Structure formats: C-alpha cells, structure tokens
Coordinates of C-alpha atoms (C1' of nucleotides) in Angstrom, one line a residue:
Chain A
M1 CA -11.0 -38.5 -75.6
L2 CA -10.8 -40.4 -72.1
S3 CA -7.8 -39.7 -69.9
F4 CA -6.7 -40.8 -66.4
F5 CA -7.4 -37.7 -64.2
T6 CA -5.3 -36.7 -60.8
V7 CA -4.7 -33.8 -58.9
D8 CA -1.5 -32.7 -57.3
C9 CA -1.3 -30.1 -54.7
L10 CA 1.6 -27.8 -53.6
I11 CA 1.3 -27.0 -49.9
F12 CA 3.0 -24.0 -48.9
T13 CA 3.6 -22.8 -45.5
F14 CA 5.8 -20.2 -43.4
H15 CA 8.0 -21.1 -40.6
D16 CA 11.3 -20.0 -39.0
G17 CA 11.2 -16.8 -41.4
K18 CA 10.9 -19.0 -44.5
L19 CA 8.6 -20.3 -47.0
K20 CA 8.2 -23.9 -47.0
V21 CA 6.7 -26.6 -49.3
L22 CA 5.4 -30.0 -48.3
L23 CA 6.8 -32.8 -50.4
T24 CA 6.4 -36.5 -50.1
E25 CA 8.6 -39.5 -50.9
R26 CA 7.2 -41.8 -53.5
N27 CA 6.8 -45.5 -52.9
E28 CA 5.5 -46.5 -56.2
Y29 CA 6.3 -46.8 -59.7
P30 CA 7.1 -44.6 -61.5
Y31 CA 9.7 -42.4 -59.8
R32 CA 9.7 -44.7 -56.7
D33 CA 12.2 -42.9 -54.1
W34 CA 11.8 -39.5 -55.8
W35 CA 10.4 -36.6 -53.9
A36 CA 7.1 -35.4 -55.3
M37 CA 4.2 -32.9 -54.6
P38 CA 1.2 -34.8 -52.8
G39 CA -1.3 -35.7 -55.4
Y40 CA -3.4 -38.8 -56.4
F41 CA -6.4 -39.8 -58.7
V42 CA -9.8 -38.2 -58.5
N43 CA -12.4 -40.7 -57.6
K44 CA -15.1 -41.2 -60.2
D45 CA -17.9 -39.3 -58.5
E46 CA -15.8 -36.9 -56.6
E47 CA -15.5 -33.1 -57.4
M48 CA -11.9 -32.2 -58.2
E49 CA -11.7 -29.6 -55.5
D50 CA -13.0 -32.2 -53.0
A51 CA -10.1 -34.5 -54.2
V52 CA -7.5 -31.8 -53.7
N53 CA -9.0 -31.0 -50.2
R54 CA -8.8 -34.8 -49.4
I55 CA -5.3 -35.0 -50.3
A56 CA -4.4 -31.8 -48.4
Y57 CA -6.2 -33.1 -45.4
E58 CA -4.3 -36.4 -45.5
H59 CA -1.1 -34.3 -45.2
T60 CA -2.0 -31.6 -42.9
G61 CA -5.0 -32.5 -41.0
L62 CA -6.7 -29.4 -42.0
K63 CA -9.9 -28.9 -44.0
N64 CA -11.2 -25.8 -45.7
I65 CA -8.0 -24.5 -46.6
Y66 CA -7.0 -21.8 -49.2
L67 CA -6.7 -23.1 -52.6
E68 CA -5.8 -21.8 -56.0
Q69 CA -5.7 -23.6 -59.1
L70 CA -2.4 -23.3 -61.0
A71 CA -2.5 -25.3 -64.3
A72 CA -3.7 -28.4 -66.0
L73 CA -0.8 -30.5 -67.4
A74 CA -1.6 -33.2 -69.9
G75 CA 1.5 -34.2 -71.8
L76 CA 1.5 -37.5 -73.4
K77 CA 5.0 -38.3 -72.2
R78 CA 4.4 -37.2 -68.5
H79 CA 3.9 -40.9 -67.4
P80 CA 5.5 -44.0 -69.0
E81 CA 2.0 -45.6 -69.2
G82 CA 0.5 -42.9 -71.3
R83 CA -1.4 -39.6 -70.7
I84 CA -2.2 -38.8 -67.1
L85 CA -3.8 -35.4 -67.0
T86 CA -3.2 -33.7 -63.7
V87 CA -4.7 -30.5 -62.4
A88 CA -2.2 -28.6 -60.2
Y89 CA -3.3 -26.7 -57.2
M90 CA -1.4 -24.8 -54.5
A91 CA -2.7 -24.6 -50.9
L92 CA -1.6 -22.2 -48.3
V93 CA -1.9 -23.4 -44.6
R94 CA -0.6 -21.8 -41.3
Y95 CA 2.2 -23.8 -39.8
D96 CA 0.8 -23.5 -36.2
E97 CA -2.4 -25.2 -37.5
V98 CA -0.9 -28.2 -39.3
K99 CA -1.0 -31.5 -37.5
H100 CA 2.5 -32.7 -37.9
K101 CA 3.5 -36.3 -37.6
I102 CA 0.5 -37.7 -39.7
K103 CA 0.9 -41.1 -40.6
P104 CA 0.7 -41.9 -44.1
V105 CA -2.6 -43.2 -44.6
T106 CA -1.7 -44.6 -47.9
N107 CA 1.1 -46.8 -49.2
Y108 CA 2.1 -44.9 -52.4
M109 CA 4.3 -42.5 -50.3
R110 CA 6.7 -43.2 -47.4
Q111 CA 7.2 -39.8 -45.5
A112 CA 6.3 -36.1 -46.0
K113 CA 8.7 -33.2 -45.3
W114 CA 8.8 -29.5 -45.3
F115 CA 11.3 -28.2 -47.8
D116 CA 12.5 -24.6 -48.0
V117 CA 11.3 -23.6 -51.5
H118 CA 14.7 -22.7 -52.5
E119 CA 16.3 -26.2 -51.7
V120 CA 14.0 -28.3 -53.5
P121 CA 15.7 -31.4 -55.0
E122 CA 15.0 -32.7 -58.5
L123 CA 11.2 -33.8 -58.5
A124 CA 9.1 -36.4 -60.0
F125 CA 7.3 -35.9 -63.0
D126 CA 7.1 -32.2 -64.0
H127 CA 6.8 -31.3 -60.4
N128 CA 9.7 -28.6 -60.2
E129 CA 8.0 -26.9 -63.0
I130 CA 4.7 -26.8 -61.3
L131 CA 6.6 -25.4 -58.2
R132 CA 7.8 -22.8 -60.3
L133 CA 4.4 -21.9 -61.4
G134 CA 3.1 -21.6 -57.9
L135 CA 5.9 -19.5 -56.8
D136 CA 5.5 -17.1 -59.8
K137 CA 1.7 -16.9 -59.2
L138 CA 2.4 -16.2 -55.5
K139 CA 4.7 -13.4 -56.4
R140 CA 2.6 -11.8 -59.1
N141 CA -0.5 -11.8 -57.0
L142 CA 1.1 -11.0 -53.7
H143 CA -0.2 -7.5 -53.4
Y144 CA -3.9 -8.2 -54.3
T145 CA -4.4 -11.6 -52.4
M146 CA -4.7 -12.6 -48.9
A147 CA -1.8 -15.2 -49.4
P148 CA 0.4 -13.6 -46.9
Y149 CA -2.2 -13.9 -44.3
E150 CA -3.1 -17.6 -45.1
L151 CA 0.5 -18.5 -44.4
L152 CA 0.8 -16.6 -41.2
P153 CA -0.8 -17.2 -37.9
E154 CA -4.0 -15.2 -37.2
K155 CA -2.0 -12.7 -35.1
F156 CA 1.4 -11.9 -36.4
T157 CA 4.2 -9.4 -36.2
L158 CA 5.2 -6.8 -38.9
T159 CA 8.6 -8.6 -39.1
Q160 CA 6.9 -11.9 -39.9
L161 CA 4.8 -10.2 -42.4
Q162 CA 7.6 -8.6 -44.0
Q163 CA 9.5 -12.0 -44.0
V164 CA 6.6 -13.5 -46.1
Y165 CA 6.9 -10.7 -48.4
E166 CA 10.6 -11.1 -48.9
S167 CA 10.6 -15.0 -49.2
I168 CA 7.9 -14.7 -51.9
L169 CA 9.6 -11.9 -53.7
G170 CA 13.0 -13.1 -53.4
E171 CA 14.4 -9.8 -52.2
T172 CA 14.9 -7.9 -49.2
L173 CA 12.7 -4.8 -48.3
D174 CA 13.3 -1.8 -46.3
K175 CA 11.8 -2.0 -42.8
R176 CA 10.7 1.5 -42.5
N177 CA 9.2 1.8 -46.1
F178 CA 7.4 -1.5 -45.7
R179 CA 5.9 -0.5 -42.4
K180 CA 4.9 2.8 -43.8
K181 CA 3.4 1.3 -46.9
M182 CA 1.5 -1.4 -44.9
S183 CA 0.1 1.0 -42.6
N184 CA -1.1 3.1 -45.4
L185 CA -3.0 0.5 -47.0
G186 CA -5.1 0.5 -43.9
Y187 CA -6.3 -3.0 -43.7
L188 CA -4.1 -4.1 -40.9
K189 CA -5.6 -4.0 -37.3
E190 CA -3.1 -3.0 -34.5
L191 CA -3.7 -5.2 -31.5
D192 CA -3.0 -4.5 -27.9
E193 CA -1.1 -7.6 -27.7
F194 CA 2.4 -8.6 -28.1
Q195 CA 4.7 -11.6 -28.9
T196 CA 5.5 -13.8 -26.0
G197 CA 8.3 -16.4 -25.4
V198 CA 11.1 -14.3 -26.9
S199 CA 14.3 -13.3 -25.4
Y200 CA 14.1 -9.8 -26.7
R201 CA 11.9 -6.8 -26.9
A202 CA 8.5 -8.4 -27.8
A203 CA 6.8 -7.0 -31.2
R204 CA 3.2 -5.9 -31.4
L205 CA 0.8 -8.2 -32.9
Y206 CA -1.3 -7.3 -36.0
K207 CA -4.1 -9.0 -37.7
L208 CA -5.8 -8.6 -41.0
D209 CA -9.2 -6.8 -41.4
K210 CA -10.8 -8.8 -44.0
K211 CA -13.6 -6.3 -44.5
K212 CA -11.3 -3.5 -45.3
F213 CA -9.2 -5.8 -47.3
L214 CA -12.0 -7.0 -49.4
K215 CA -13.4 -3.7 -49.9
L216 CA -10.2 -2.5 -51.4
F217 CA -9.8 -5.4 -54.0
S218 CA -13.2 -6.2 -55.3
Chain B
M1 CA -10.2 -42.1 -62.3
L2 CA -11.1 -41.8 -66.2
S3 CA -12.7 -38.6 -67.5
F4 CA -13.6 -37.4 -70.9
F5 CA -11.3 -34.6 -71.8
T6 CA -11.9 -31.6 -74.0
V7 CA -10.4 -28.2 -74.6
D8 CA -12.1 -25.0 -75.1
C9 CA -10.8 -21.8 -76.6
L10 CA -11.7 -18.2 -76.1
I11 CA -10.5 -16.5 -79.5
F12 CA -10.0 -12.7 -78.9
T13 CA -9.3 -10.2 -81.3
F14 CA -9.4 -6.3 -81.8
H15 CA -11.4 -4.6 -84.5
D16 CA -13.0 -1.3 -85.0
G17 CA -11.8 0.0 -81.6
K18 CA -13.3 -3.0 -79.9
L19 CA -12.2 -6.1 -78.1
K20 CA -14.3 -9.1 -79.8
V21 CA -14.6 -12.7 -79.0
L22 CA -15.4 -15.5 -81.4
L23 CA -18.4 -17.6 -80.4
T24 CA -20.1 -20.4 -82.4
E25 CA -23.7 -21.5 -82.3
R26 CA -24.1 -25.3 -81.2
N27 CA -25.7 -27.7 -83.4
E28 CA -25.5 -30.6 -80.9
Y29 CA -26.9 -31.9 -77.7
P30 CA -26.7 -30.4 -75.1
Y31 CA -27.3 -26.7 -75.3
R32 CA -28.2 -27.0 -79.1
D33 CA -28.9 -23.5 -80.4
W34 CA -26.8 -21.9 -77.8
W35 CA -23.8 -19.7 -78.3
A36 CA -20.5 -21.4 -76.9
M37 CA -16.7 -20.9 -77.2
P38 CA -15.1 -23.1 -79.7
G39 CA -14.0 -26.6 -78.3
Y40 CA -14.1 -30.2 -78.8
F41 CA -12.6 -33.4 -77.6
V42 CA -8.9 -34.1 -77.4
N43 CA -7.8 -37.0 -79.5
K44 CA -6.4 -39.9 -77.8
D45 CA -2.6 -39.4 -79.0
E46 CA -2.9 -35.6 -79.5
E47 CA -1.1 -33.1 -77.2
M48 CA -3.6 -30.8 -75.5
E49 CA -1.9 -27.6 -76.9
D50 CA -2.2 -29.2 -80.4
A51 CA -5.8 -29.7 -79.9
V52 CA -6.2 -26.1 -79.0
N53 CA -4.4 -25.1 -82.0
R54 CA -6.4 -27.4 -84.2
I55 CA -9.6 -25.9 -83.0
A56 CA -8.4 -22.5 -83.4
Y57 CA -7.2 -23.1 -87.0
E58 CA -10.6 -24.5 -87.9
H59 CA -12.0 -21.0 -86.7
T60 CA -9.5 -18.7 -88.0
G61 CA -7.2 -20.3 -90.7
L62 CA -4.3 -19.4 -88.4
K63 CA -1.7 -21.4 -87.0
N64 CA 1.1 -20.7 -84.2
I65 CA -1.1 -18.3 -82.5
Y66 CA -0.7 -16.9 -79.0
L67 CA -2.2 -19.0 -76.2
E68 CA -2.6 -19.0 -72.8
Q69 CA -4.0 -21.6 -70.5
L70 CA -6.9 -20.2 -68.2
A71 CA -8.2 -23.1 -66.2
A72 CA -9.4 -26.6 -66.0
L73 CA -13.0 -27.1 -65.2
A74 CA -14.1 -30.5 -64.2
G75 CA -17.5 -30.2 -62.3
L76 CA -19.5 -33.3 -62.1
K77 CA -22.5 -31.5 -63.2
R78 CA -21.2 -29.6 -66.2
H79 CA -22.6 -32.0 -68.7
P80 CA -25.8 -34.0 -68.2
E81 CA -24.1 -37.3 -69.2
G82 CA -21.3 -36.9 -66.5
R83 CA -18.1 -35.2 -66.0
I84 CA -16.4 -33.9 -69.1
L85 CA -13.2 -32.2 -67.8
T86 CA -12.4 -29.1 -70.1
V87 CA -9.2 -27.2 -70.1
A88 CA -9.9 -23.6 -71.2
Y89 CA -7.4 -21.4 -73.1
M90 CA -7.4 -18.1 -74.6
A91 CA -6.1 -17.2 -78.0
L92 CA -5.2 -13.7 -79.3
V93 CA -5.5 -13.2 -83.1
R94 CA -5.0 -10.3 -85.3
Y95 CA -8.1 -9.5 -87.1
D96 CA -6.5 -8.6 -90.4
E97 CA -4.8 -12.1 -90.5
V98 CA -8.0 -14.1 -89.8
K99 CA -9.5 -15.9 -92.7
H100 CA -13.0 -15.0 -92.3
K101 CA -15.9 -17.0 -94.0
I102 CA -14.4 -20.2 -92.9
K103 CA -16.9 -22.8 -93.6
P104 CA -17.6 -25.2 -90.6
V105 CA -15.5 -28.2 -91.1
T106 CA -17.8 -30.0 -88.6
N107 CA -21.3 -30.5 -88.0
Y108 CA -21.4 -29.9 -84.3
M109 CA -21.6 -26.1 -85.0
R110 CA -23.6 -24.1 -87.4
Q111 CA -21.9 -20.4 -87.7
A112 CA -19.3 -18.6 -85.8
K113 CA -19.6 -14.8 -85.1
W114 CA -17.5 -12.1 -83.4
F115 CA -19.2 -10.5 -80.4
D116 CA -18.1 -7.5 -78.6
V117 CA -17.0 -8.8 -75.3
H118 CA -19.5 -6.6 -73.3
E119 CA -22.3 -7.7 -75.6
V120 CA -22.1 -11.7 -75.2
P121 CA -25.4 -13.4 -74.6
E122 CA -25.8 -16.2 -72.1
L123 CA -23.5 -19.0 -73.2
A124 CA -23.6 -22.7 -73.1
F125 CA -22.0 -24.6 -70.1
D126 CA -19.9 -22.3 -67.8
H127 CA -18.6 -20.4 -70.7
N128 CA -19.5 -17.1 -69.4
E129 CA -17.6 -17.6 -66.5
I130 CA -14.5 -18.7 -68.6
L131 CA -14.9 -15.6 -70.4
R132 CA -14.8 -13.5 -67.2
L133 CA -11.6 -15.5 -66.2
G134 CA -10.1 -14.6 -69.7
L135 CA -11.0 -11.0 -69.5
D136 CA -9.8 -10.7 -65.9
K137 CA -6.4 -12.4 -66.8
L138 CA -6.0 -10.0 -69.8
K139 CA -6.5 -7.2 -67.5
R140 CA -4.3 -8.4 -64.7
N141 CA -1.2 -9.2 -67.0
L142 CA -1.8 -6.2 -69.5
H143 CA 1.3 -4.3 -68.4
Y144 CA 3.6 -7.4 -68.5
T145 CA 2.6 -9.4 -71.6
M146 CA 2.8 -8.8 -75.3
A147 CA -1.3 -9.5 -75.3
P148 CA -1.9 -5.9 -76.8
Y149 CA 0.4 -6.5 -79.7
E150 CA -1.1 -9.9 -80.4
L151 CA -4.5 -8.3 -80.9
L152 CA -3.1 -5.6 -83.2
P153 CA -1.6 -5.6 -86.7
E154 CA 2.1 -5.7 -86.7
K155 CA 2.1 -1.9 -87.4
F156 CA -0.3 0.2 -85.3
T157 CA -1.1 3.5 -84.2
L158 CA -0.9 4.9 -80.7
T159 CA -4.7 5.5 -80.8
Q160 CA -5.3 1.9 -81.7
L161 CA -2.9 0.7 -79.0
Q162 CA -4.5 3.0 -76.5
Q163 CA -8.1 1.6 -77.6
V164 CA -6.8 -1.8 -76.9
Y165 CA -5.8 -0.8 -73.5
E166 CA -9.0 0.9 -72.7
S167 CA -11.1 -2.0 -73.9
I168 CA -9.2 -4.4 -71.8
L169 CA -9.1 -2.2 -68.8
G170 CA -12.7 -1.0 -69.0
E171 CA -11.8 2.5 -68.5
T172 CA -10.9 5.5 -70.7
L173 CA -7.2 6.8 -70.4
D174 CA -5.6 10.2 -71.1
K175 CA -4.1 10.5 -74.3
R176 CA -0.9 12.5 -73.4
N177 CA -0.4 10.5 -70.4
F178 CA -0.7 7.3 -72.1
R179 CA 1.7 8.4 -74.9
K180 CA 4.2 9.7 -72.4
K181 CA 4.4 6.4 -70.4
M182 CA 4.4 4.2 -73.6
S183 CA 7.4 6.3 -74.9
N184 CA 9.1 6.1 -71.5
L185 CA 8.9 2.2 -71.6
G186 CA 11.2 2.3 -74.7
Y187 CA 9.9 -0.7 -76.4
L188 CA 7.9 0.9 -79.1
K189 CA 9.8 1.5 -82.5
E190 CA 8.5 4.8 -84.2
L191 CA 8.2 3.9 -88.0
D192 CA 8.6 6.5 -90.8
E193 CA 5.1 5.1 -92.2
F194 CA 1.8 6.5 -91.7
Q195 CA -1.8 5.3 -91.7
T196 CA -3.5 5.2 -95.2
G197 CA -7.0 5.3 -96.3
V198 CA -8.3 7.6 -93.6
S199 CA -10.1 10.9 -94.4
Y200 CA -8.2 12.9 -91.9
R201 CA -4.7 13.4 -90.7
A202 CA -3.0 10.0 -90.8
A203 CA -1.4 8.8 -87.7
R204 CA 2.2 7.6 -87.3
L205 CA 2.7 3.9 -87.2
Y206 CA 4.7 2.0 -84.5
K207 CA 5.7 -1.5 -84.1
L208 CA 6.6 -3.6 -80.8
D209 CA 10.6 -3.9 -80.3
K210 CA 10.3 -7.5 -79.0
K211 CA 14.0 -7.6 -77.9
K212 CA 13.6 -4.6 -75.6
F213 CA 10.2 -6.0 -74.5
L214 CA 11.6 -9.2 -73.4
K215 CA 14.8 -7.6 -71.9
L216 CA 12.4 -5.6 -69.7
F217 CA 10.2 -8.5 -68.4
S218 CA 12.3 -11.6 -68.1
Chain C
dA1 C1' -9.8 28.0 -103.6
dA2 C1' -12.0 28.2 -99.3
dT3 C1' -14.1 26.0 -95.5
dA4 C1' -15.6 22.1 -92.7
dT5 C1' -14.5 17.9 -90.6
dA6 C1' -12.1 14.6 -87.8
dA7 C1' -8.5 12.8 -85.6
dT8 C1' -3.2 13.6 -84.5
dG9 C1' 0.3 15.3 -81.6
dT10 C1' 2.3 17.9 -77.8
dG11 C1' 4.1 20.4 -72.4
dT12 C1' 3.8 21.8 -67.9
dA13 C1' 2.5 22.1 -63.2
dT14 C1' 0.8 19.3 -59.1
dT15 C1' 0.0 15.3 -56.4
dT16 C1' 1.2 10.8 -55.0
dT17 C1' 4.3 7.2 -54.5
dT18 C1' 8.6 5.2 -53.8
dT19 C1' 13.2 5.3 -52.4
dA20 C1' 17.3 5.9 -49.5
dC21 C1' 19.0 6.0 -45.1
dA22 C1' 20.6 5.2 -39.1
dC23 C1' 19.7 5.6 -34.5
dT24 C1' 17.2 5.0 -30.1
dA25 C1' 13.9 1.9 -27.1
dT26 C1' 12.9 -2.3 -24.9
dT27 C1' 13.1 -6.9 -23.2
dA28 C1' 15.4 -11.0 -21.5
dA29 C1' 19.5 -13.5 -20.4
dA30 C1' 24.1 -13.7 -18.9
Chain D
dT1 C1' 24.7 -4.0 -15.0
dT2 C1' 26.0 -5.4 -19.3
dT3 C1' 25.2 -7.9 -23.3
dA4 C1' 22.5 -9.6 -27.1
dA5 C1' 18.9 -9.3 -30.0
dT6 C1' 15.2 -7.1 -32.3
dA7 C1' 11.3 -3.4 -32.3
dG8 C1' 10.1 0.9 -33.7
dT9 C1' 10.4 5.5 -35.8
dG10 C1' 11.0 10.3 -39.5
dT11 C1' 12.6 13.2 -43.4
dA12 C1' 14.2 14.5 -47.6
dA13 C1' 15.0 13.4 -52.6
dA14 C1' 13.5 11.2 -56.6
dA15 C1' 10.4 9.0 -59.7
dA16 C1' 5.8 8.1 -61.3
dA17 C1' 1.2 9.6 -61.8
dT18 C1' -2.4 12.7 -62.7
dA19 C1' -4.9 16.7 -64.5
dC20 C1' -5.6 19.6 -68.0
dA21 C1' -6.2 22.5 -73.8
dC22 C1' -5.1 23.7 -78.1
dA23 C1' -2.5 24.3 -82.4
dT24 C1' -1.7 21.0 -86.5
dT25 C1' -2.6 18.3 -90.4
dA26 C1' -5.0 15.7 -93.9
dT27 C1' -9.0 14.7 -96.7
dA28 C1' -13.6 15.7 -98.3
dT29 C1' -17.2 19.0 -99.4
dT30 C1' -18.9 23.3 -101.3

DNA sequence: AATATAATGTGTATTTTTTACACTATTAAA
DNA sequence: TTTAATAGTGTAAAAAATACACATTATATT
C-alpha cells in the first residue's frame, strides 16, 4: 500500500535538423554506468509536477517548460530492492534556450548528453520503453498540439518546421504539399524577417499564432 | 519519497444505445455517500495491473478485460490525510457478459450503478476529471483502437456500431456514409446471421476481423 | 388478410483533401 | 563570374468526405 515514488523525465529538443533526447550517465546502484533518463525521488511535501520541473531545471536551466505525462510504471521487478513506482513525463525545450554545460548538482549522475532519438543505447530500467511511449505520443498528437513549436525557436523557418514533422513522423514529406497545408491551417504568422548567418539564400521566418491555434483545437 | 498507492478504474460499457460508466457509492471517509469510480489500494506484493483487474473483477465478475492506463494523479491535497497517489485506468466491458447484481465483497462501498456518461453527478476526489480524461482518450483513439468492439457483443449490428461511435464522439453520423466507410476499411466480417427478438426487420450481424484490423494498425 | 409500425439497407453527385511531381530564384562563398 | 546550397512556387489527378431520400422487410395489430 506504500511505495517509493519517483518521477522520470524525457527531455526532447530539436537541433541540427534532428530530434534529440537528453540522457544522463548513472553513478549509482543499480545500473551504475548506464545511460538513463533524468529522474529522481519526489520529495515528501512536493507536488509531482514540481518534482519534474525541478529535475528538468537541474538539467537545462529552464523553468516553466512544456510537460506531458506519459505513464506510471510500477512493476515489482523494476528495481532490485522492490517496487519503485515512477511517473514518466516528457518535456519539450528549445535548444537555443537550454543552458548547456550545467554542472551536475547531484552525485547520482556523471554527465548529461543529447542523443539523436534514433541512436539511443540500451538504457537503465525500462527507459527504452518509456522513450518509445514518448515518441509514439509525440507522433500521435503531432497535428493537435503545440509540440513542434515548443521544440523550435520562437521564430523558425518552414524548412525547420518540416524537419520537426519529419523527425517525429519518421518519414519525409513533400515540401510543396507541406507548405500548402501549413498555410491553409492559417495559424502561422509570416514575419518580415529572414534567417541570418547562412551561406545561401536566407529563408523567411514564421511564428505560431497561439490564439488562432487554440481557437482551432479547443 | 514514500506514498500510499491506489488504482482507480473507470469501467465503461455500452447498453441501450448509450455509453455507460460504473460508479459506486462510498461507505467510508472521506467522501462517504458520494459516488466514485471503483478503486482501492494496491497490495504490497501485487502488480498494479493485477490490482486493477481484481477491482474490475469484484464489480463485473469478468477477468482479462480490456484496460488502458489513463494517468497518475498525486496531488498533495487529493486526500485530507495526505498524498495518496492513484493510477487511473479505464476498462471496457461487454454489457451482456457482465455479472450484474454482484454483491459488494467489501464494505467500503454500498452499491454500484451504471450511469449514462453524460448524466454523472459530482464525484468524489478528482473523479470527474478522470472521467473526462477517459472520454477524451476514447474519442481521440477511436479510429485506431478496438475500443468499440470491446464495448459491443461479439456479434453486433452496424446500427449498434454507429451508436457506439456517436456516443463516443458526441455527434450524430450519416448512416450511409458510416456504412460505406466501415465497409471500405475492410475489417468487418459480414455474417449470415441476423438479430433476433426485435419486432421489426432484423438487422444483419457483423463481427470484427481482428487479424485484418491488426494488420492495418501495427 | 390487410394495415401500421419501426428500423434496415442502399447510390450518386459534389466538395474537399491529399498526393505526385520539377524548375527558377536568391544569397554567400570561392 | 561561377559554384554551391537552399528557398520558394502551381497544377493536375486521385482519393476521401460529405450531403442527401426512399424502397424494403419483419413483426405486431386490427
């Protein structure tokens, strides 16, 4: 009737045209030296979401990030010392906002690293399964949620947006059809600004019109 | 770091053209006399899913039912005595298979009753919110899951199937278009059997071809 | 036997959405 | 000025979704 209680958090971002997930190298029994998703015990008087935000903050320096609950896992055999119930979340963050080179504030992990979601090694506990759940949920809800815009900078190009879609769906999309559809949806604001620092034609920047988006999906 | 640990289970079925949910009247502090979804503590050495199955069995007499996890809720203020983490599930059962008039095997509840999902009173704890989650998930996943066929008898009429869709979507559908689409999907087996016991033209019975369904959605 | 009742079962035309497909324009660097 | 790299654009065909109404059939009633 009583159980240990942890939260784990998949932290996704988008960088270099690819969907990435932040993993940490464990420094503690069990699964010492294995890669795992960030996670830890929920404090006695702490709300579960606050615990997730705390853990995400420790790894990214960001507060008030986008969170979705994925699942509760409570298998008696998850942990050698008995049941440790964990509630898994996924967080979406903008790569350009992340404070990199955060020094580990705890000693239960050594380093954190962004992995391409399709190049993830075998992880501690059931974390590969949780990653699958996260990717599935992203994919299933892609068309109804702001997820793509939580992964991208506030101002983004249509090519970047298409790459987000492609990396979540795991398939390539036709450029003309993609742009036609996005512009028909009507919730992208075309800006009078352009990409800078590229050595080829600069693409126009867009941003999400949240009001129109929400009007459409609620 | 330790928390009490319960499971709660929305049990849905379909009867008389309507989607129903099983609720119980509590006989215990807190929320004594309130209606609530079935749920109880998970035993120390019991898997979480086994606990859900146990609770569903106590209320329906059915084993091996269709279950989906909805969410974990762990608010510090859910329960006056402190945090009680609950993992909410939904179960789908066939009304014709349910053992009705099950006598309460426990004394923490008085009676159980099927409610039309749109005529549910104010419930104990956060159970109205969980019901919303369940209905939302049913709706969102309607087209990819076997949910409609878990709610209907094994052999069903197209009208019944359409009623399931309508009650989950909360809108009426065009009969001819619905039938055209279902038959195009190709996973319904048309049987040479007909409804009995009706005082009007008997409708043809169908059943789900699980193999074809799974081939399509995995 | 005739009639009333209640639900079953069926087709077509229109609109909307999705798909397939290739070249010119622009910018910066070499 | 040439090269390299990506941006940006339209049309035709196919598929899917929508709107819409009546004849058929089984039973119950008179």
